[in-house]
Amino acid sequence: MSETQVIPVKDKIASSAHVDAQSYEEMYRRSIEDPEGFWAEHGKRIDWMKPYSQIKDVSFGPDDVHIRWFADGTTNAAVNCIDRHLPAKKDQPAIIWEGDDPGEDKTITYGELHRQVCRMANILKARGVTRGDRVTIYMPMIPEAAYAMLACARIGAIHSVVFGGFSPDALAGRIEDCESTFVITADEGVRGGRKIPLKANTDKALTKCPGVRHVLVVRRTGGDIDWHEDRDLWFHEEFEKVGDDCPAEEMGAEDPLFILYTSGSTGKPKGVLHTTGGYLVFTSMTHEYVFDYKDGEVYWCTADVGWVTGHSYILYGPLANGATTLIFEGVPNYPDASRHWQVCDKHKVNIYYTAPTAIRALMREGEEPVKKTDRKSLRLLGTVGEPINPEAWMWYYKTVGEERCPVVDTWWQTETGGIMISPLPGAIDLKPGSATKPFFGVKPEIVDTNGNVQEGACQGNLCIADSWPGQMRTVYGDHERFIQTYFSTYPGKYFSGDGCRRDEDGYYWITGRVDDVINVSGHRMGTAEVESALVAHKKVAEAAVVGYPHDLKGQGIYAYVTLVAGEEPSEELRKELVQWVRQEIGPIASPDLIQWAPSLPKTRSGKIMRRILRKIAENDYSNLGDTSTLADPAVVDDLVENRMNR
Ligand code: WTA
């Protein structure tokens, strides 16, 4: 398929959208030429307790890196997501919850959301949680996960949501790092008909976290769990002890809203810190413009609240806009591959936002599961999380959206807080596989490896030249790491870690990570994390992990493992190691392929040559480049000979 294929904006869409091509150009130009003026105006889209007079206070280094937006304003995120909608929308659905079981669903109005969040907030307060405390949330996709996040926001506590698929060890590490004193979880989660032992995992994790005083447990399944009388609290019991009224804390724009752990190219996961005012302005604005959201529409983002997409585009962005947001507990192929489309029909979903990995999996099931549903309510489709191949894009556009719904391919990151590069449906012609153009206030730059900014059509590494309100502010507890990770490679710029091409029309094409981060089914994984899990096994001497192209997952995990002397490779050991990594990190980190490596290719100074390992994993070993710096070139022959991906 030619990359030059263009799908023009339809007139009907342009005329009803928030912006058309001309107004996009004008607004974009103004946002870049006069960021202060632009954001002074658009910052008003949320409600402030005390209005801001300062707009932007930013330094990208080299000596000092600080990022502040609307710094003297005060506000509260929960008030913006709930209270301010009550006069007009008390009885409008805020959340539609669809259970794993197709027979189970529930609608929560803005009025009910207010009551639930206030009660949850009062429970936290009654148990001593105050402003600035860290609360870890380890939950399935149930409405209480949203209540918990908003309850924290209401009282100024900082939430740290940990994805329910992470292991007890991974959970413990994240609790320890931010010194959480309170955990909110459920007895069990349910996904695809299977139970996930969240409370049992929490119990295991907490053997390593003596600082946690209380665990608030939501009853989801009624399954058997252990109970620690002095520590554990049932949500439904505490709920009866508190009142419906909970005044919201007045928070500074730069007070932390949440921490979210994400994988980097080195070391343990980083606690990405987002603050209150700018984040809310940016997520609500991108939600409204990118999805062209119109009042009364039903919007569904299929992400998990454990990832940033769930934070920004299930919860904060949509609710700040008074939208109806759908929360789905299940998976795309349960009970069968029609499920997502059935949910769209059942709840009359207008906007559907998912990941390329889900699209590819559903595409493999053929057209029939799609075609037997109606999908007439759908108006717009979106994707996020990894590059989408043009074939999957076209299938999404034609088969799911029947060429009626524009597809917005949205590029962004945990660090960026919100969408950075994406079509605006009424303004920007689509090209399958391209995230197209930058959002307002976003100034992308493509640099070569020496840091020279490229002009016109080019390829290189993607940086952002100036700040935007949704940008992360620091790595929790480690500002130096923040500076090192994002501002030292190309001084004075934010470096995304992604490669990117810009075509002659100024469209951006993300080519994937250029660092040691891999993207497996849209989940970010640090190769270093998987390596350290592997070497923690007593039979493993050394391990090197790289990504390789995978039809369904985008990238798969390929591990080269050197065993300790005296240990013999076997199929059994291979399975044991896969199981081991699942236990150490979680199922999303399971290696797809493990190759036994008598030794790893290293330079004379002992550095592993990952470039070579990547090539072999890609089954592209004919051109390994310069191997003359290898300490022992024969190592490579053995690895090529025994490669796993052929
Ligand atoms: C990748 C998810 C291509 C990219 C919101 C980025 C994408 C990483 C796209 C961030 C896209 C995200 N096209 N690649 N539309 N969206 N990515 O932090 O490599 O989980 O750096 O945030 O996902 O993943 P994260």
XYZ file of C-alpha atoms and ligand atoms in Angstrom:
671
model
C 0.000 0.000 0.000
C 1.308 3.412 -0.946
C 2.063 5.741 1.905
C 0.819 8.600 -0.183
C -2.760 7.416 0.116
C -4.785 10.307 1.490
C -8.299 10.194 2.887
C -9.612 13.756 2.756
C -11.803 15.260 5.451
C -15.448 14.952 4.419
C -17.270 18.297 4.098
C -20.025 17.156 6.409
C -17.528 16.406 9.153
C -15.562 19.614 8.658
C -18.667 21.780 8.891
C -19.824 20.311 12.194
C -16.407 19.851 13.847
C -14.764 22.060 16.459
C -12.140 23.147 13.949
C -11.739 22.917 10.195
C -8.505 23.057 8.210
C -8.286 26.824 8.240
C -9.054 27.314 11.916
C -6.578 24.551 12.796
C -3.808 26.407 10.978
C -4.702 29.691 12.622
C -5.025 28.270 16.122
C -1.856 26.228 15.758
C 0.162 29.192 14.557
C -1.061 31.341 17.424
C -0.336 28.572 19.974
C 3.289 28.474 18.824
C 3.870 32.187 18.264
C 2.066 33.326 21.394
C 1.879 30.434 23.855
C 1.218 32.781 26.788
C -1.774 34.371 25.099
C -3.071 31.075 23.748
C -2.955 29.240 27.062
C -4.133 32.243 29.093
C -7.307 31.935 27.082
C -7.657 28.141 27.015
C -6.698 27.659 30.648
C -10.121 29.070 31.437
C -11.796 25.953 30.123
C -11.594 24.476 33.623
C -12.993 26.056 36.805
C -10.481 27.746 39.092
C -11.026 28.572 42.747
C -8.497 31.368 42.486
C -7.794 32.422 38.892
C -4.216 32.324 37.621
C -2.272 35.388 36.577
C 0.910 33.509 35.675
C 0.781 31.278 32.603
C 4.044 29.583 31.726
C 7.232 29.316 33.736
C 9.538 26.819 32.085
C 13.202 25.990 31.727
C 14.405 22.961 29.757
C 17.944 23.392 31.068
C 20.821 22.942 30.853
C 21.350 23.947 34.507
C 17.866 24.030 35.778
C 14.852 22.119 34.514
C 11.511 23.270 35.852
C 8.037 23.252 34.374
C 5.172 25.275 35.843
C 1.863 26.241 34.335
C -0.815 28.533 35.782
C 1.250 28.373 38.958
C -0.607 30.907 41.091
C -4.068 29.511 40.289
C -5.904 27.104 42.572
C -8.411 24.438 41.641
C -9.529 20.880 42.353
C -9.623 18.103 39.772
C -12.602 16.272 41.302
C -14.653 19.471 41.361
C -13.890 19.958 37.693
C -14.804 16.370 36.877
C -17.986 16.258 38.961
C -19.334 19.218 40.939
C -19.266 21.756 38.183
C -21.504 19.562 36.025
C -24.130 18.981 38.710
C -26.413 21.943 37.953
C -26.971 20.816 34.360
C -26.144 17.115 34.427
C -27.036 15.663 37.790
C -29.086 12.934 36.116
C -26.936 12.429 33.038
C -24.768 9.306 32.935
C -21.167 10.083 33.868
C -20.042 6.470 33.736
C -21.539 3.509 31.933
C -20.024 0.345 33.337
C -20.105 -2.842 31.282
C -19.107 -5.974 33.180
C -17.013 -8.861 31.972
C -20.237 -10.856 31.845
C -22.434 -9.420 29.059
C -25.418 -9.626 31.400
C -23.944 -7.153 33.875
C -23.929 -3.396 33.516
C -24.595 -0.251 35.505
C -25.055 3.454 34.883
C -23.679 6.068 37.263
C -25.082 9.579 36.908
C -23.070 12.670 37.778
C -25.191 12.980 40.926
C -24.401 9.426 41.984
C -20.726 9.853 41.083
C -20.608 12.835 43.410
C -22.082 10.818 46.271
C -19.766 7.858 45.717
C -16.625 9.958 45.429
C -17.464 12.040 48.503
C -18.068 8.897 50.557
C -14.856 7.275 49.391
C -13.021 10.525 50.185
C -14.554 10.606 53.650
C -13.435 7.028 54.261
C -9.875 7.978 53.370
C -10.038 11.033 55.618
C -11.485 9.062 58.502
C -8.505 6.715 58.252
C -5.996 9.518 58.396
C -5.199 10.119 54.721
C -4.428 13.775 54.158
C -3.226 16.154 51.474
C 0.008 15.018 49.852
C -0.219 11.394 51.111
C 0.314 8.691 48.516
C -2.480 6.177 47.960
C -1.848 3.092 45.821
C -4.806 1.846 43.785
C -4.657 -1.780 42.541
C -8.039 -2.404 41.022
C -9.996 -4.161 38.325
C -11.983 -2.109 35.826
C -14.944 -1.339 38.049
C -16.515 2.041 38.849
C -14.880 2.004 42.286
C -11.499 2.431 40.570
C -12.723 5.771 39.239
C -14.251 6.694 42.623
C -10.928 5.945 44.292
C -8.910 8.149 41.934
C -11.349 11.031 42.189
C -11.611 10.653 45.968
C -7.858 11.127 46.218
C -8.056 14.159 43.961
C -10.840 15.599 46.087
C -8.799 15.564 49.292
C -5.436 16.331 47.677
C -3.943 12.873 48.161
C -1.690 11.667 45.335
C -2.869 8.473 43.686
C -0.564 5.872 42.216
C -2.548 3.380 40.172
C -0.805 0.060 39.594
C -2.101 -2.070 36.700
C -3.992 -5.121 38.013
C -1.863 -7.409 35.835
C 1.310 -6.639 37.769
C 2.773 -9.163 40.178
C 2.995 -8.791 43.969
C 6.685 -7.915 43.587
C 6.021 -5.221 41.023
C 3.243 -3.845 43.236
C 5.512 -3.840 46.277
C 8.236 -1.958 44.410
C 5.777 0.752 43.406
C 4.339 1.045 46.922
C 7.812 1.310 48.408
C 9.118 3.841 45.926
C 6.469 6.446 46.720
C 6.029 5.370 50.355
C 2.296 4.803 50.102
C 0.519 4.370 53.397
C -2.826 3.285 52.022
C -3.864 0.731 49.376
C -7.227 0.387 47.657
C -7.950 -2.950 45.974
C -10.708 -5.522 45.372
C -11.123 -9.099 46.550
C -10.730 -10.343 42.974
C -10.889 -9.002 39.455
C -12.692 -10.704 36.576
C -11.452 -10.710 32.991
C -12.512 -13.000 30.208
C -14.284 -15.242 32.714
C -11.138 -15.705 34.798
C -10.535 -14.439 38.311
C -7.519 -12.353 39.267
C -6.489 -12.613 42.933
C -5.917 -8.914 43.627
C -6.293 -9.075 47.408
C -4.040 -12.140 47.680
C -1.442 -10.339 45.550
C -1.740 -7.292 47.779
C -1.255 -9.451 50.889
C 1.929 -10.864 49.361
C 3.201 -7.449 48.352
C 2.565 -5.983 51.776
C 4.850 -8.463 53.508
C 7.524 -6.161 52.040
C 5.784 -2.858 52.782
C 5.518 -2.232 56.510
C 4.540 1.408 55.940
C 1.040 0.562 54.691
C -1.495 1.153 57.457
C -4.731 0.204 55.719
C -6.078 -1.754 52.793
C -9.539 -0.772 51.627
C -11.136 -3.743 49.866
C -14.012 -3.506 47.391
C -16.074 -6.674 47.167
C -16.279 -7.619 43.510
C -16.673 -11.415 43.435
C -17.183 -12.447 47.040
C -14.352 -14.949 46.579
C -12.386 -16.334 49.504
C -9.662 -14.025 50.819
C -7.456 -13.720 53.882
C -8.312 -10.941 56.282
C -6.000 -8.881 58.491
C -8.257 -7.462 61.169
C -5.955 -4.609 62.172
C -5.254 -3.488 58.629
C -8.031 -4.429 56.194
C -11.290 -2.536 55.716
C -14.333 -3.497 53.649
C -15.413 -0.645 51.432
C -19.117 -1.502 51.803
C -18.864 -1.426 55.594
C -16.912 1.831 55.759
C -19.335 3.323 53.238
C -22.139 3.158 55.799
C -20.135 5.008 58.414
C -19.498 8.226 56.512
C -21.550 11.099 55.091
C -22.299 12.286 51.559
C -20.654 15.635 51.960
C -16.941 16.162 51.512
C -15.617 19.654 50.808
C -12.899 19.665 48.159
C -9.371 20.785 48.998
C -8.161 23.919 47.292
C -5.095 22.717 45.382
C -2.376 24.751 43.751
C -2.138 24.251 39.994
C 1.274 22.678 40.540
C 0.279 20.412 43.423
C 0.716 16.753 42.416
C -2.375 14.956 41.130
C -0.883 11.525 40.554
C 2.169 9.348 40.132
C 2.179 6.683 37.436
C 5.050 4.227 37.081
C 6.363 3.611 33.610
C 9.250 1.685 32.107
C 12.371 3.379 30.849
C 15.447 2.129 29.065
C 17.405 1.624 32.260
C 16.792 0.807 35.882
C 13.509 0.336 37.662
C 10.267 1.949 36.539
C 10.062 5.704 37.006
C 7.335 7.445 38.975
C 6.052 9.942 36.424
C 4.578 12.888 38.307
C 1.684 14.920 36.932
C 0.253 17.992 38.597
C -3.238 19.417 38.706
C -4.018 22.519 36.647
C -2.094 22.140 33.409
C -2.825 18.418 33.202
C -6.556 19.014 33.449
C -6.516 21.846 30.911
C -4.535 19.739 28.453
C -6.408 16.438 28.827
C -9.831 18.064 28.645
C -8.855 20.175 25.652
C -7.314 17.291 23.704
C -10.298 15.085 24.534
C -12.704 17.669 23.188
C -10.787 18.529 20.010
C -9.195 15.236 18.985
C -12.364 13.207 19.500
C -14.450 16.185 18.463
C -16.563 15.422 21.510
C -20.078 16.810 21.539
C -22.311 17.062 24.555
C -24.441 13.998 25.199
C -22.282 11.573 23.246
C -21.148 8.206 24.599
C -17.400 7.831 24.529
C -15.498 4.581 25.065
C -11.781 4.192 25.602
C -10.863 0.509 26.006
C -7.620 1.075 27.945
C -7.097 -0.018 31.546
C -7.038 2.671 34.248
C -3.640 1.247 35.186
C -2.115 3.001 32.157
C -1.925 6.677 31.324
C -4.546 6.312 28.597
C -6.992 5.251 31.282
C -6.079 8.228 33.461
C -6.306 10.885 30.764
C -8.961 9.500 28.431
C -11.239 7.310 30.505
C -11.261 9.523 33.541
C -9.913 13.050 33.702
C -10.318 14.377 30.138
C -13.839 13.073 29.477
C -15.227 13.812 32.946
C -13.755 17.319 32.971
C -15.774 17.799 29.777
C -18.977 16.437 31.323
C -18.938 13.478 28.952
C -20.398 10.005 29.355
C -17.440 7.639 29.611
C -17.733 3.879 29.311
C -15.701 1.602 31.570
C -15.379 -1.991 30.366
C -14.226 -4.723 32.695
C -13.591 -7.418 30.105
C -11.518 -8.313 27.064
C -12.219 -8.042 23.298
C -12.655 -11.774 22.672
C -14.928 -12.809 25.528
C -17.411 -14.417 25.238
C -16.503 -14.043 21.539
C -14.819 -11.746 19.053
C -17.960 -9.626 18.557
C -17.932 -8.352 22.116
C -16.607 -4.855 21.527
C -19.079 -4.220 18.716
C -21.917 -5.619 20.781
C -21.002 -3.211 23.556
C -21.031 -0.382 20.991
C -24.548 -1.369 19.916
C -25.834 -1.957 23.429
C -24.734 1.423 24.781
C -24.929 3.373 21.509
C -21.246 4.288 21.594
C -20.345 7.257 19.382
C -16.580 7.392 19.858
C -14.388 4.312 20.238
C -10.697 4.496 21.159
C -8.487 1.393 21.285
C -4.988 0.016 20.626
C -3.582 -1.356 17.348
C -2.887 -4.681 19.047
C -6.630 -5.140 19.696
C -7.431 -4.150 16.120
C -4.934 -6.679 14.745
C -6.295 -9.435 16.982
C -9.880 -8.720 15.908
C -8.848 -8.431 12.273
C -7.501 -11.971 12.469
C -10.983 -13.209 13.340
C -12.247 -11.997 9.964
C -15.161 -9.727 9.071
C -18.011 -11.896 10.248
C -17.897 -11.029 13.988
C -17.939 -7.340 13.028
C -20.513 -7.534 10.270
C -23.104 -9.233 12.392
C -23.329 -6.103 14.536
C -24.861 -2.762 13.628
C -22.303 -0.103 14.769
C -24.435 2.707 13.355
C -23.931 4.809 16.483
C -20.157 5.002 15.833
C -18.975 8.336 14.503
C -15.260 8.382 15.244
C -12.520 5.804 15.813
C -9.183 6.290 17.539
C -5.979 4.358 18.176
C -3.090 4.754 20.593
C -0.125 2.994 22.104
C 2.029 1.802 19.214
C 2.506 2.390 15.523
C -0.450 1.096 13.517
C 0.358 -0.690 10.295
C -1.579 0.662 7.284
C -3.306 -2.720 6.740
C -4.792 -2.690 10.249
C -5.670 0.984 9.842
C -7.579 0.268 6.606
C -9.402 -2.665 8.156
C -10.429 -0.491 11.091
C -11.534 2.285 8.765
C -13.405 0.117 6.253
C -14.717 -2.882 8.163
C -15.397 -1.365 11.575
C -16.149 2.217 10.576
C -17.589 1.502 7.116
C -15.623 4.449 5.737
C -17.956 6.729 7.652
C -15.794 7.300 10.743
C -12.481 9.142 10.633
C -9.640 7.282 12.379
C -7.522 9.397 14.715
C -4.099 7.852 15.308
C -2.932 9.600 18.477
C 0.746 9.701 19.436
C 1.611 10.513 23.021
C 3.259 9.075 26.151
C 2.835 8.684 29.898
C 5.244 11.599 30.151
C 3.263 13.906 27.877
C 0.045 13.523 29.888
C -2.108 13.919 26.798
C -2.265 13.598 23.028
C 0.563 15.381 21.192
C 0.315 14.418 17.526
C -3.006 13.411 16.001
C -5.464 14.295 13.300
C -8.284 16.643 14.267
C -11.204 14.988 12.486
C -12.624 18.105 10.840
C -9.301 19.609 9.921
C -6.660 17.159 8.849
C -6.731 14.744 5.922
C -5.845 11.234 7.027
C -2.955 9.053 5.906
C -3.138 5.439 7.147
C -0.210 4.841 9.493
C 0.556 8.482 10.228
C -0.310 10.330 13.440
C -0.378 13.365 11.109
C 0.025 16.807 12.769
C 0.830 18.309 16.158
C -1.855 19.441 18.586
C -2.028 23.098 19.618
C 1.015 24.231 21.569
C 3.101 21.189 20.586
C 6.306 21.937 18.719
C 7.871 18.702 17.403
C 11.430 18.688 16.152
C 13.242 15.888 14.371
C 16.922 15.782 15.186
C 19.773 13.670 13.878
C 22.033 11.755 16.240
C 24.234 14.830 16.639
C 21.284 16.896 17.735
C 20.966 18.926 14.549
C 17.400 19.934 13.901
C 16.245 18.635 10.504
C 14.096 20.674 8.164
C 11.434 19.591 5.677
C 11.017 15.932 4.833
C 13.417 13.982 7.044
C 13.869 11.163 9.510
C 15.448 11.094 12.962
C 14.644 11.266 16.643
C 11.529 12.981 17.916
C 11.959 15.871 20.351
C 9.573 18.528 21.577
C 11.099 21.985 21.596
C 8.966 23.676 24.223
C 6.653 22.812 27.102
C 2.886 22.155 26.981
C 0.580 22.207 30.018
C 0.178 18.410 30.318
C 3.885 17.658 30.516
C 5.187 15.557 33.420
C 6.936 17.697 36.026
C 9.488 15.330 37.490
C 10.338 11.738 38.328
C 8.908 11.290 41.800
C 11.722 11.598 44.295
C 14.448 11.846 41.652
C 14.551 15.118 39.730
C 18.093 14.387 38.547
C 16.853 11.264 36.774
C 14.148 13.365 35.124
C 16.773 15.746 33.734
C 19.084 12.931 32.676
C 16.398 10.885 30.979
C 14.612 13.545 29.000
C 16.780 16.658 28.678
C 20.396 15.529 28.456
C 20.483 13.688 25.103
C 19.545 16.840 23.219
C 20.154 19.740 25.605
C 17.317 22.233 25.781
C 14.756 19.835 24.289
C 12.452 17.132 25.602
C 13.517 13.835 23.991
C 10.679 11.356 23.529
C 12.707 8.179 22.914
C 10.812 7.639 19.650
C 12.082 7.658 16.087
C 10.059 9.612 13.567
C 9.822 10.579 9.931
C 8.274 13.740 8.546
C 6.991 13.644 4.964
C 6.782 16.383 2.369
C 3.309 17.404 3.627
C 4.616 17.911 7.157
C 2.952 14.702 8.410
C 4.634 12.796 11.244
C 5.157 9.013 11.068
C 6.282 7.465 14.347
C 8.676 4.598 13.670
C 8.935 3.209 17.214
C 11.347 3.421 20.130
C 14.987 4.112 19.490
C 16.028 3.213 23.048
C 15.846 0.002 25.065
C 12.141 0.261 25.670
C 9.926 -2.246 23.864
C 6.256 -1.981 23.164
C 4.444 -5.281 23.578
C 0.741 -5.148 22.705
C 0.861 -1.444 23.458
C 2.387 -2.048 26.903
C 5.695 -0.406 27.649
C 8.417 -2.697 28.898
C 11.996 -1.915 29.790
C 14.357 -4.575 28.467
C 16.473 -3.979 31.585
C 13.544 -4.934 33.818
C 13.054 -8.268 32.057
C 16.795 -8.891 32.157
C 17.009 -8.283 35.867
C 14.047 -10.610 36.452
C 15.823 -13.323 34.430
C 19.168 -13.011 36.195
C 17.371 -13.188 39.535
C 16.772 -16.873 38.698
C 19.464 -19.044 40.262
C 20.278 -20.918 37.053
C 20.776 -17.788 34.948
C 24.212 -16.210 34.700
C 23.456 -13.493 32.195
C 20.589 -12.302 30.039
C 20.014 -9.814 27.249
C 16.528 -8.895 26.091
C 15.496 -7.196 22.853
C 12.279 -6.629 20.923
C 11.465 -8.246 17.573
C 8.601 -7.657 15.136
C 5.511 -9.666 16.127
C 2.422 -9.878 13.884
C -0.086 -9.487 16.673
C 1.711 -7.784 19.529
C 3.656 -5.273 17.450
C 6.790 -6.331 19.273
C 7.608 -9.582 21.017
C 10.133 -10.187 23.794
C 13.262 -12.071 22.733
C 15.626 -13.154 25.515
C 19.179 -14.437 25.155
C 20.050 -16.413 28.255
C 23.419 -17.692 29.421
C 23.129 -20.348 32.105
C 25.478 -20.700 35.065
C 28.205 -23.289 34.581
C 26.961 -26.836 35.016
C 23.312 -26.060 34.119
C 21.925 -27.683 30.968
C 19.370 -26.022 28.672
C 16.064 -27.866 28.428
C 12.513 -27.265 27.300
C 11.462 -27.556 30.907
C 13.858 -24.839 32.002
C 12.625 -22.616 29.205
C 9.080 -22.926 30.529
C 10.295 -22.384 34.063
C 11.973 -19.128 33.068
C 8.869 -17.843 31.302
C 6.847 -18.657 34.402
C 9.481 -16.996 36.561
C 9.302 -13.701 34.671
C 5.492 -13.745 34.839
C 5.782 -14.096 38.570
C 8.464 -11.439 38.983
C 6.818 -8.760 36.828
C 3.505 -9.981 35.405
C 2.127 -11.824 32.367
C 2.753 -8.860 30.041
C 6.510 -9.365 30.476
C 6.575 -13.060 29.453
C 9.382 -13.700 26.983
C 8.031 -14.982 23.666
C 11.325 -16.551 22.636
C 14.279 -17.646 24.737
C 17.537 -18.519 23.035
C 20.268 -20.310 24.955
C 23.423 -18.290 24.453
C 26.737 -19.914 25.410
C 27.920 -16.306 25.629
C 26.811 -12.854 24.546
C 28.503 -10.664 21.934
C 30.513 -8.058 23.784
C 32.976 -5.337 22.974
C 36.466 -5.642 24.404
C 35.385 -3.339 27.192
C 32.581 -5.758 28.063
C 29.583 -3.873 26.675
C 26.866 -6.093 25.171
C 26.357 -5.252 21.491
C 22.582 -5.023 21.424
C 22.529 -3.902 17.815
C 23.693 -7.374 16.816
C 21.253 -9.110 19.143
C 18.400 -7.080 17.683
C 19.355 -8.052 14.131
C 19.515 -11.746 14.953
C 16.172 -11.540 16.770
C 14.690 -9.881 13.695
C 16.009 -12.779 11.602
C 18.000 -10.207 9.634
C 21.461 -11.581 10.259
C 22.961 -11.232 6.794
C 24.021 -7.683 7.490
C 25.243 -7.445 11.055
C 27.341 -4.389 10.368
C 30.745 -3.890 11.859
C 31.609 -6.785 14.154
C 35.329 -6.020 14.292
C 35.071 -4.516 17.780
C 33.763 -7.780 19.220
C 35.936 -9.487 21.783
C 35.086 -12.885 20.290
C 33.431 -12.784 16.833
C 32.717 -16.552 16.914
C 30.002 -15.926 19.516
C 27.854 -14.381 16.802
C 28.047 -17.417 14.523
C 26.630 -19.591 17.239
C 23.772 -17.169 17.927
C 22.892 -16.908 14.233
C 23.044 -20.684 13.858
C 20.621 -21.241 16.733
C 18.315 -18.247 16.235
C 14.728 -18.760 17.336
C 12.808 -16.490 14.987
C 12.932 -17.978 11.502
C 4.277 4.458 21.560
C 0.803 5.520 25.783
C 3.119 5.136 17.358
C 5.520 5.310 21.452
C -0.114 6.722 25.486
C 5.557 6.027 22.786
C 2.871 5.240 19.641
C 5.020 4.979 23.719
C 1.608 5.863 19.497
C 4.387 5.569 24.948
C 1.122 6.079 18.159
C 2.065 5.658 21.614
N 1.921 5.701 17.140
N 3.619 4.890 18.574
N -0.059 6.614 17.931
N 1.142 6.101 20.737
N 3.110 5.120 20.965
O 3.861 5.757 27.906
O 6.640 4.467 21.298
O 2.418 3.707 27.572
O 6.842 6.451 23.157
O 1.842 5.934 26.585
O 4.056 4.263 22.948
O 3.762 4.570 25.721
P 2.987 4.948 27.035
